[in-house]
Short mmCIF file of N, CA and C in Angstrom, two decimals:
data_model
loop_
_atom_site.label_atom_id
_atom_site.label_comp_id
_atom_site.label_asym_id
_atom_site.label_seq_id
_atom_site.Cartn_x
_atom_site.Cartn_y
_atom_site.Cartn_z
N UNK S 1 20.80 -25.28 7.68
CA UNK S 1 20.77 -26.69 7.41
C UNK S 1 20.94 -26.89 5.91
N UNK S 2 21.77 -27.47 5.48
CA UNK S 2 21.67 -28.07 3.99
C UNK S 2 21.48 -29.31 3.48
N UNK S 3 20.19 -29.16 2.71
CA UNK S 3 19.97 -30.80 2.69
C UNK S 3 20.88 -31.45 1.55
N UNK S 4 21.08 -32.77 1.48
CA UNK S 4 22.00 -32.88 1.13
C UNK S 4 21.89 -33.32 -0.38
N UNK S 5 22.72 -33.52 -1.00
CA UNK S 5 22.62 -33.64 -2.72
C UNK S 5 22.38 -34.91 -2.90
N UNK S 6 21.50 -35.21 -3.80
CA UNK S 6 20.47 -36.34 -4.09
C UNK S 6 19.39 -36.69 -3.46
N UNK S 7 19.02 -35.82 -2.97
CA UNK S 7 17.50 -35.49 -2.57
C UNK S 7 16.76 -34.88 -3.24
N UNK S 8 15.55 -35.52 -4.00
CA UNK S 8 15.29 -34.78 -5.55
C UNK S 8 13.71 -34.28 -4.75
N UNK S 9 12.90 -34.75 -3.91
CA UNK S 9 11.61 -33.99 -3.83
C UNK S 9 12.29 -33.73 -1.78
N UNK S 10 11.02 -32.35 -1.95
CA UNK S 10 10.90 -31.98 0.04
C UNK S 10 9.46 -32.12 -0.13
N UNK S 11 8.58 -33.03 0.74
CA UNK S 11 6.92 -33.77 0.53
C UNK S 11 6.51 -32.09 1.25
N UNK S 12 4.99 -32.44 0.81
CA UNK S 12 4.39 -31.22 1.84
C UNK S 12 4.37 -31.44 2.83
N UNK S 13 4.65 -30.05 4.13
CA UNK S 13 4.64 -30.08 4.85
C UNK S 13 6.10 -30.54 5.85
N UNK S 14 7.04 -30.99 4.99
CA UNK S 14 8.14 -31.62 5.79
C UNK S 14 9.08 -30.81 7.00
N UNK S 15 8.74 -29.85 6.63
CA UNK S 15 9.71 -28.87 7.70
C UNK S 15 8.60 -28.18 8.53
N UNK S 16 7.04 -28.04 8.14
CA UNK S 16 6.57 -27.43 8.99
C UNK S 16 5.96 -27.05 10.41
N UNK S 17 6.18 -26.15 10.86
CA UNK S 17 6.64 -25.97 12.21
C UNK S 17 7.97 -26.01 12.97
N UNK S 18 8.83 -26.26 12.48
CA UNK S 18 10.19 -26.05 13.09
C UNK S 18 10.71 -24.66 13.15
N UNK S 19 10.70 -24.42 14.19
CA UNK S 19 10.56 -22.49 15.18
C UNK S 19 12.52 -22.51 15.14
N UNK S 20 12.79 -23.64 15.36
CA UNK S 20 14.55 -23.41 15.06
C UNK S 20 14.88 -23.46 13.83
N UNK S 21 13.88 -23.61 12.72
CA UNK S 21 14.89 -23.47 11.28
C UNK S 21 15.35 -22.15 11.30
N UNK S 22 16.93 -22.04 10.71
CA UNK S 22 17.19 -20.13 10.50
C UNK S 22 17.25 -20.14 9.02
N UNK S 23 18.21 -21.42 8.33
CA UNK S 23 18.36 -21.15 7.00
C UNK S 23 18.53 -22.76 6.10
N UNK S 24 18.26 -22.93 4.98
CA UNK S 24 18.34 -23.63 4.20
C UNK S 24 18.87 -23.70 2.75
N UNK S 25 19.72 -24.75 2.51
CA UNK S 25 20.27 -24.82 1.74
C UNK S 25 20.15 -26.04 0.62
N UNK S 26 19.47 -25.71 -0.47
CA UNK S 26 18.52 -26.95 -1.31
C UNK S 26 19.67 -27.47 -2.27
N UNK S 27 19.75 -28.68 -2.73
CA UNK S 27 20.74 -29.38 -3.24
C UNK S 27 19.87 -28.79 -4.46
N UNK S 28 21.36 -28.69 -5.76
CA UNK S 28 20.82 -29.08 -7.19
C UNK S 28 20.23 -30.00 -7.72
N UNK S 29 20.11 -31.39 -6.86
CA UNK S 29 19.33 -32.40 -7.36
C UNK S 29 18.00 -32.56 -7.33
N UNK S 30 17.66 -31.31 -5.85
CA UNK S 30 16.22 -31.38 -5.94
C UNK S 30 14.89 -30.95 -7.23
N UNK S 31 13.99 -31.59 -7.23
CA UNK S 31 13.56 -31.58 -8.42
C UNK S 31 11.86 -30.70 -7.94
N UNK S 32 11.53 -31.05 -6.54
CA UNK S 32 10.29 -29.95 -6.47
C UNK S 32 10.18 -30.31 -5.14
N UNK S 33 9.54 -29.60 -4.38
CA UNK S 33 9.36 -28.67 -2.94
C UNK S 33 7.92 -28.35 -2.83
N UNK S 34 7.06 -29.35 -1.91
CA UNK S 34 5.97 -29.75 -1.45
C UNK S 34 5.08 -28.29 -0.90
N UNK S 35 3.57 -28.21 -1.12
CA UNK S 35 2.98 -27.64 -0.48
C UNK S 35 3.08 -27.35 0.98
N UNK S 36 3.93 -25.67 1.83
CA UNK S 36 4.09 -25.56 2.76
C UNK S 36 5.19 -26.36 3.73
N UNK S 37 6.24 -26.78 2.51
CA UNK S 37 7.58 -27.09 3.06
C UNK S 37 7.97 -26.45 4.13
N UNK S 38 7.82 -25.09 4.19
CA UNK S 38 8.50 -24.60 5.37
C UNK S 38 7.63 -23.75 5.82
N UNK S 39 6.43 -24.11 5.73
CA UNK S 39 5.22 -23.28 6.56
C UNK S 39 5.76 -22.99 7.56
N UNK S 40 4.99 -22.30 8.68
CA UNK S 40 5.19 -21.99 10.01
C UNK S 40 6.37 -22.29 10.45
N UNK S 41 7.28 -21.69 9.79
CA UNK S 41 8.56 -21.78 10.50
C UNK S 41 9.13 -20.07 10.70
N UNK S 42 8.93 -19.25 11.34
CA UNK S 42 8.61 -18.44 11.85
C UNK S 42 10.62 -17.87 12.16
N UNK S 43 11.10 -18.35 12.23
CA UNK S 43 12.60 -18.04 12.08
C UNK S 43 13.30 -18.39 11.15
N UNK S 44 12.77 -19.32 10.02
CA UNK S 44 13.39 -18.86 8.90
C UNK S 44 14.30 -18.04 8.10
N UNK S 45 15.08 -17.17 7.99
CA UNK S 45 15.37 -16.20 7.18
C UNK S 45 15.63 -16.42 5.61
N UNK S 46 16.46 -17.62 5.37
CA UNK S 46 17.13 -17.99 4.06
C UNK S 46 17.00 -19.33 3.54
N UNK S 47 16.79 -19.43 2.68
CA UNK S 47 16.18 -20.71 1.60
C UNK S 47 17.47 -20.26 0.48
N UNK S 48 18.17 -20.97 0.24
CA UNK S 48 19.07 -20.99 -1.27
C UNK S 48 18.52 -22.67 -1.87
N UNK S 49 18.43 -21.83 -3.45
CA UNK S 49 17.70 -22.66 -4.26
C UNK S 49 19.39 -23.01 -5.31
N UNK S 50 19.50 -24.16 -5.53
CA UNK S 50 20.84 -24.24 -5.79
C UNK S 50 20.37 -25.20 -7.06
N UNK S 51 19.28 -25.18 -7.96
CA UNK S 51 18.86 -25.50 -8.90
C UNK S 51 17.81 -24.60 -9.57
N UNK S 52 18.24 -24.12 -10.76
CA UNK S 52 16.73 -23.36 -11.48
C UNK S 52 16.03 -23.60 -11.64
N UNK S 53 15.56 -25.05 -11.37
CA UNK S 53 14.24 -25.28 -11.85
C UNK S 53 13.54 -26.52 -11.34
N UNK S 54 14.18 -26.21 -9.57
CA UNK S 54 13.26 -26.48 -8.77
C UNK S 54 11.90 -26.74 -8.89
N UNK S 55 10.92 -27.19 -8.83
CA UNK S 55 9.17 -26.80 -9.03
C UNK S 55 9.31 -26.84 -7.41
N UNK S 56 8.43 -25.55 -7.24
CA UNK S 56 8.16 -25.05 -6.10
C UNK S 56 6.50 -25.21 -6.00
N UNK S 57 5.83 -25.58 -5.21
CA UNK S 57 4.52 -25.62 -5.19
C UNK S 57 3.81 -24.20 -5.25
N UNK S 58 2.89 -24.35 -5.94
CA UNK S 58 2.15 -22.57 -5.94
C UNK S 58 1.60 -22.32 -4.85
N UNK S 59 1.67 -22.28 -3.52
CA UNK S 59 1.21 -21.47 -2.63
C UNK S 59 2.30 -20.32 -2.16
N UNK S 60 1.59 -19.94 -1.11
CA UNK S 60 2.48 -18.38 -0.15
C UNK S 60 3.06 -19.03 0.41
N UNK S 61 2.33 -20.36 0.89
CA UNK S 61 2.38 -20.73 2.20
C UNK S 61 3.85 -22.29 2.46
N UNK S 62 4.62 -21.66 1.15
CA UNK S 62 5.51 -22.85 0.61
C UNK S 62 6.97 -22.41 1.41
N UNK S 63 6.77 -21.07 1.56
CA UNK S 63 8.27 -20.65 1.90
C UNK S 63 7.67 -19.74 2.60
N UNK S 64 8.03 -19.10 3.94
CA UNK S 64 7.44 -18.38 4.56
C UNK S 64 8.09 -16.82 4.28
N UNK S 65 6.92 -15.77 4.44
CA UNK S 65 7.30 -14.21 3.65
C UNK S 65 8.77 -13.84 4.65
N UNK S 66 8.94 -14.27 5.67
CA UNK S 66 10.49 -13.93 6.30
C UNK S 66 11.39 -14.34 6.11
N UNK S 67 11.24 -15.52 5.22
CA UNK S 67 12.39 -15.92 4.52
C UNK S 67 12.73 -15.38 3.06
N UNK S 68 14.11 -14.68 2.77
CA UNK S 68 15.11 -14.06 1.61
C UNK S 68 15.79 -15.42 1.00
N UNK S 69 14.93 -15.11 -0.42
CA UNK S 69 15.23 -16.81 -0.86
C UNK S 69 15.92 -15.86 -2.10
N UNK S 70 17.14 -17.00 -2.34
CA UNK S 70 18.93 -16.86 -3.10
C UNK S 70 18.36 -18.24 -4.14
N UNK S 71 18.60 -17.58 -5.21
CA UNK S 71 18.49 -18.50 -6.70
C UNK S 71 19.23 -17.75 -7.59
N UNK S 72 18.63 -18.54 -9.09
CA UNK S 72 19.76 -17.85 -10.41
C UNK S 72 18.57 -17.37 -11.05
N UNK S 73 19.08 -16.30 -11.37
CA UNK S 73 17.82 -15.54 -12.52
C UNK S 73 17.13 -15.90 -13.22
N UNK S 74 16.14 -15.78 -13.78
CA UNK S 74 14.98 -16.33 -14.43
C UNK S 74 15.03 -18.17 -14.42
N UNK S 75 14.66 -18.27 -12.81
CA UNK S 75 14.79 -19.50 -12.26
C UNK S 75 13.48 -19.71 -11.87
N UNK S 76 13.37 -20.90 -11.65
CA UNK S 76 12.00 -21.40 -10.71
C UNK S 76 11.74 -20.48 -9.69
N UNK S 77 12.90 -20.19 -8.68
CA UNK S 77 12.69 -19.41 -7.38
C UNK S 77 12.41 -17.83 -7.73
N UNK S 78 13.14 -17.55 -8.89
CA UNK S 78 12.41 -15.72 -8.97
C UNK S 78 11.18 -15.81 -9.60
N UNK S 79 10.64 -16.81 -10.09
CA UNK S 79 9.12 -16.86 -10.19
C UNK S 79 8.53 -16.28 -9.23
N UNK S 80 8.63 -17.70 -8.22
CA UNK S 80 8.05 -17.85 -7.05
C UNK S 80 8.01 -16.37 -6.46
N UNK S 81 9.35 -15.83 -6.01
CA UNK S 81 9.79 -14.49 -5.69
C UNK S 81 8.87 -13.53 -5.97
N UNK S 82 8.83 -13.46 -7.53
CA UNK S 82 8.13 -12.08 -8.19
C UNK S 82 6.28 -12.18 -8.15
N UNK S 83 5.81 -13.50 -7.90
CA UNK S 83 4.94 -13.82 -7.80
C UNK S 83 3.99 -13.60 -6.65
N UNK S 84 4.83 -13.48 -5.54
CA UNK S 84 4.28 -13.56 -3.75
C UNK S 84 5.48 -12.46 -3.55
N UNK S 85 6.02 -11.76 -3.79
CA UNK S 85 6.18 -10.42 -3.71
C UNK S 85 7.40 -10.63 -2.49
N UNK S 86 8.73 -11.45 -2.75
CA UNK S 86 9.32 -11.93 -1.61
C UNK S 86 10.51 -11.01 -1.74
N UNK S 87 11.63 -11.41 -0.83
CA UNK S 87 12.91 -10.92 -1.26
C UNK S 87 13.64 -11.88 -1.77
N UNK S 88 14.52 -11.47 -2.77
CA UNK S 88 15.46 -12.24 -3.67
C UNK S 88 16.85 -11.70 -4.06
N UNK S 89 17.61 -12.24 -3.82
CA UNK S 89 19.49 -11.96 -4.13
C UNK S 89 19.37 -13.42 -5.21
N UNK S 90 20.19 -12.47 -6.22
CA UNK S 90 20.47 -13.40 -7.39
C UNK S 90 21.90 -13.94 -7.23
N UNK S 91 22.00 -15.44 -7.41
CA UNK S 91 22.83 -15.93 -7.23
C UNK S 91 23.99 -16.07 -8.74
N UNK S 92 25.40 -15.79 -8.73
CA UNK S 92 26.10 -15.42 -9.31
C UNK S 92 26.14 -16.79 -10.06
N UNK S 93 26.45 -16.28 -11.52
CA UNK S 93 26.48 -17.81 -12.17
C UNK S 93 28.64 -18.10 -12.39
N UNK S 94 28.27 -19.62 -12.18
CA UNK S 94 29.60 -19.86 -11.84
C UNK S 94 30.08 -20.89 -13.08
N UNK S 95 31.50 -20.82 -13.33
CA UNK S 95 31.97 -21.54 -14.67
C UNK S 95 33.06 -22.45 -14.04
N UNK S 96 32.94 -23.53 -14.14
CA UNK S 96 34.21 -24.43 -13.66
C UNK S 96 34.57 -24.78 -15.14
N UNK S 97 35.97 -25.16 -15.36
CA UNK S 97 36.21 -26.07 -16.34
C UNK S 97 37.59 -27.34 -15.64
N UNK S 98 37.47 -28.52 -15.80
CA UNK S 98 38.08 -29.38 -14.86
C UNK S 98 38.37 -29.14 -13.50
N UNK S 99 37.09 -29.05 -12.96
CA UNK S 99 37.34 -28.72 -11.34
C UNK S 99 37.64 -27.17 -11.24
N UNK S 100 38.30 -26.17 -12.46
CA UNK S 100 38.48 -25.32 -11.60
C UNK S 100 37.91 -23.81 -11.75
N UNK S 101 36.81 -23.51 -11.33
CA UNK S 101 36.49 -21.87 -11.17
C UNK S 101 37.23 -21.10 -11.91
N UNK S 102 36.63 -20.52 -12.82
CA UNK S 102 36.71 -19.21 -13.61
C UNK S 102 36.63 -17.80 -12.96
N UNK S 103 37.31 -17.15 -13.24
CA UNK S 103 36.81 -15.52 -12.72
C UNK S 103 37.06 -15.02 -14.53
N UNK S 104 35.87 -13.40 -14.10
CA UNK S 104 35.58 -13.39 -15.50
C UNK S 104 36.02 -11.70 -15.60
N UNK S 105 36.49 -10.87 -15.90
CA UNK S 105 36.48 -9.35 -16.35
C UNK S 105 34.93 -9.17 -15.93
N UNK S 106 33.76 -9.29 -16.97
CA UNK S 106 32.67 -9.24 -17.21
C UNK S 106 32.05 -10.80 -16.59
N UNK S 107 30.77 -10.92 -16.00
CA UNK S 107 30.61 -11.51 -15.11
C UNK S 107 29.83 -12.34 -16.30
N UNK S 108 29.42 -13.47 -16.06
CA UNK S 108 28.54 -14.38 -17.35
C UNK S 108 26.77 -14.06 -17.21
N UNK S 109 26.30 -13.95 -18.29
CA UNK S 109 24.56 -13.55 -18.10
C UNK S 109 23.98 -14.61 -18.67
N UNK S 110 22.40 -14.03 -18.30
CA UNK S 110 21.50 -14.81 -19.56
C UNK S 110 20.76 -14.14 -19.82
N UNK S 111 21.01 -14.32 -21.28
CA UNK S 111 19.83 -13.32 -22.44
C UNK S 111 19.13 -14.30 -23.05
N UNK S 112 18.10 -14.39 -23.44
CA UNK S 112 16.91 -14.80 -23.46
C UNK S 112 16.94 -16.29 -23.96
N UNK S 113 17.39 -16.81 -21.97
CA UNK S 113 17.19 -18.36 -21.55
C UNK S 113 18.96 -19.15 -22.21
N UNK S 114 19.51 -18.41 -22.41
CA UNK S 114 21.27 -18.45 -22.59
C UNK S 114 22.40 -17.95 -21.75
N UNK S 115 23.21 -18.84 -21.39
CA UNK S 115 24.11 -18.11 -20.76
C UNK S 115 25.12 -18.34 -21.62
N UNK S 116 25.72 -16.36 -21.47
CA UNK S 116 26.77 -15.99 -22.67
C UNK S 116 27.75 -15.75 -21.31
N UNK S 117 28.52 -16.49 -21.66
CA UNK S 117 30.15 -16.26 -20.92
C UNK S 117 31.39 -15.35 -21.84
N UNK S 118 32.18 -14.64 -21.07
CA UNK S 118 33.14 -14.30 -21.81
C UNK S 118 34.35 -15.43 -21.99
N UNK S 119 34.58 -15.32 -23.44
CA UNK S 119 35.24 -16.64 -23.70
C UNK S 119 36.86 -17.12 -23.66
N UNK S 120 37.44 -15.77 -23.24
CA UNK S 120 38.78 -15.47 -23.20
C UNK S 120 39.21 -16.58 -21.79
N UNK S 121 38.95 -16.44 -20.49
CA UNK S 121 38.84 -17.04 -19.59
C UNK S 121 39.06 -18.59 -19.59
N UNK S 122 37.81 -19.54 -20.49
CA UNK S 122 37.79 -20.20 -20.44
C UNK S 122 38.84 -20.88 -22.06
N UNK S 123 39.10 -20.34 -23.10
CA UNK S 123 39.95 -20.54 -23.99
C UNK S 123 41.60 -20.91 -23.20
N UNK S 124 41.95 -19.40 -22.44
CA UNK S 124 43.30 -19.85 -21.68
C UNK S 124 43.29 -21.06 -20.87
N UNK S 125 42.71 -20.84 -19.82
CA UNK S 125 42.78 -22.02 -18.92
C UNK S 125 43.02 -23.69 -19.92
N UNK S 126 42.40 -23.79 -21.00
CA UNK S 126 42.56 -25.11 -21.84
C UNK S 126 43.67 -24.55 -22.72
N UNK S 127 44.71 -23.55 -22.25
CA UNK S 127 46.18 -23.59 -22.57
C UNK S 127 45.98 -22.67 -24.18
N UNK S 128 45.31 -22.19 -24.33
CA UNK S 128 44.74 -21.67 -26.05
C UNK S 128 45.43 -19.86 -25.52
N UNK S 129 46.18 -19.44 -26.60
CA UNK S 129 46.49 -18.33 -26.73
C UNK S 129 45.78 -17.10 -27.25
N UNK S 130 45.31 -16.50 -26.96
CA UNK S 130 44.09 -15.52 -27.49
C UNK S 130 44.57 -13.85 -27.78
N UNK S 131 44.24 -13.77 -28.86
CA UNK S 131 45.23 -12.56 -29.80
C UNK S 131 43.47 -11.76 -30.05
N UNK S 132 43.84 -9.87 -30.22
CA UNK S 132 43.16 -9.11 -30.63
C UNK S 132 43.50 -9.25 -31.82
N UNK S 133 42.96 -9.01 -33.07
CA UNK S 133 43.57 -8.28 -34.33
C UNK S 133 42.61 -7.09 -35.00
N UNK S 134 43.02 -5.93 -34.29
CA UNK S 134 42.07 -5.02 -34.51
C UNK S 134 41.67 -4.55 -35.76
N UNK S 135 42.95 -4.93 -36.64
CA UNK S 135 42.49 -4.08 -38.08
C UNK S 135 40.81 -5.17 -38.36
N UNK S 136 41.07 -6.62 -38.97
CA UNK S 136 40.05 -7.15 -38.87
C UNK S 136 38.50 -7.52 -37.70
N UNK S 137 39.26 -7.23 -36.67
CA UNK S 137 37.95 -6.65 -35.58
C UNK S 137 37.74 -7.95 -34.81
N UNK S 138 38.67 -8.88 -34.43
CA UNK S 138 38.56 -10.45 -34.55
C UNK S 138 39.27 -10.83 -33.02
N UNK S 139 38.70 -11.50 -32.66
CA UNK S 139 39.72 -12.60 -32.07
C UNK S 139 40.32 -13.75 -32.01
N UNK S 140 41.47 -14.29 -31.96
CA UNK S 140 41.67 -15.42 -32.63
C UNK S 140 42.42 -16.52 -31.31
N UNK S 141 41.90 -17.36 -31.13
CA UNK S 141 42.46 -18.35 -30.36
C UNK S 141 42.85 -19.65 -31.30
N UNK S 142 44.05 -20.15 -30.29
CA UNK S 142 45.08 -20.97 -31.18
C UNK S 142 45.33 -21.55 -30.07
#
């Protein structure tokens, strides 16, 4: 199920007990996720957190331990994760520039609370020509 984008809170309790949830899919707009959102939901498997910084309520009992919850690294959800001892797949960080998806040589990170992209990628696509010049050690876009 994916809830849908512009839905900024899930209240406590809103999903709990539903034995047919399998998976969920949280909009980026959501802004925090109620005490025991998906308690007792017992078929659960997958929660994707499609915002970092979700506020997730501090219990266990918010996301159930059978559910493999998908976020972005040092996000709200690998808190949660590393905290209650869950499973977690890190979700790949993605670069659009006018609508359109980047692919990268080297994939984009974050070092401490930054994301460093490689910049070649996104220089071409905005039509910029990008030259080595090894004697000076440089790169030069034009």
């Amino acid at each position: 199920m994916a809830i849908p984008e512009g839905v900024v809170s899930i209240g406590d309790g809103a999903f709990s007990g539903c034995t047919s949830l399998a998976a969920v899919i949280l909009p980026k707009s959501l802004a925090s996720l109620g005490n025991g959102a998906f308690q007792n939901c017992p078929g659960l498997k997958s929660v994707v957190f499609n915002s970092p910084s979700t506020v997730i309520y501090d219990s266990k009992n918010t996301v159930p331990e059978t559910a493999r919850i998908e976020g972005y690294l040092k996000s709200t959800a690998q808190k949660y994760v590393v905290k209650y001892g869950r499973k977690f797949d890190a979700k790949p960080i993605e670069v659009f520039v006018n609508g359109v998806k980047l692919d990268f040589d080297q994939p984009p990170v974050i070092i401490s609370g930054r994301v460093m992209v490689p910049m070649r990628s996104i220089f071409e696509v905005l039509g910029a020509q990008v030259d080595w010049d090894g004697k000076k050690r440089a790169v030069m876009a034009s």
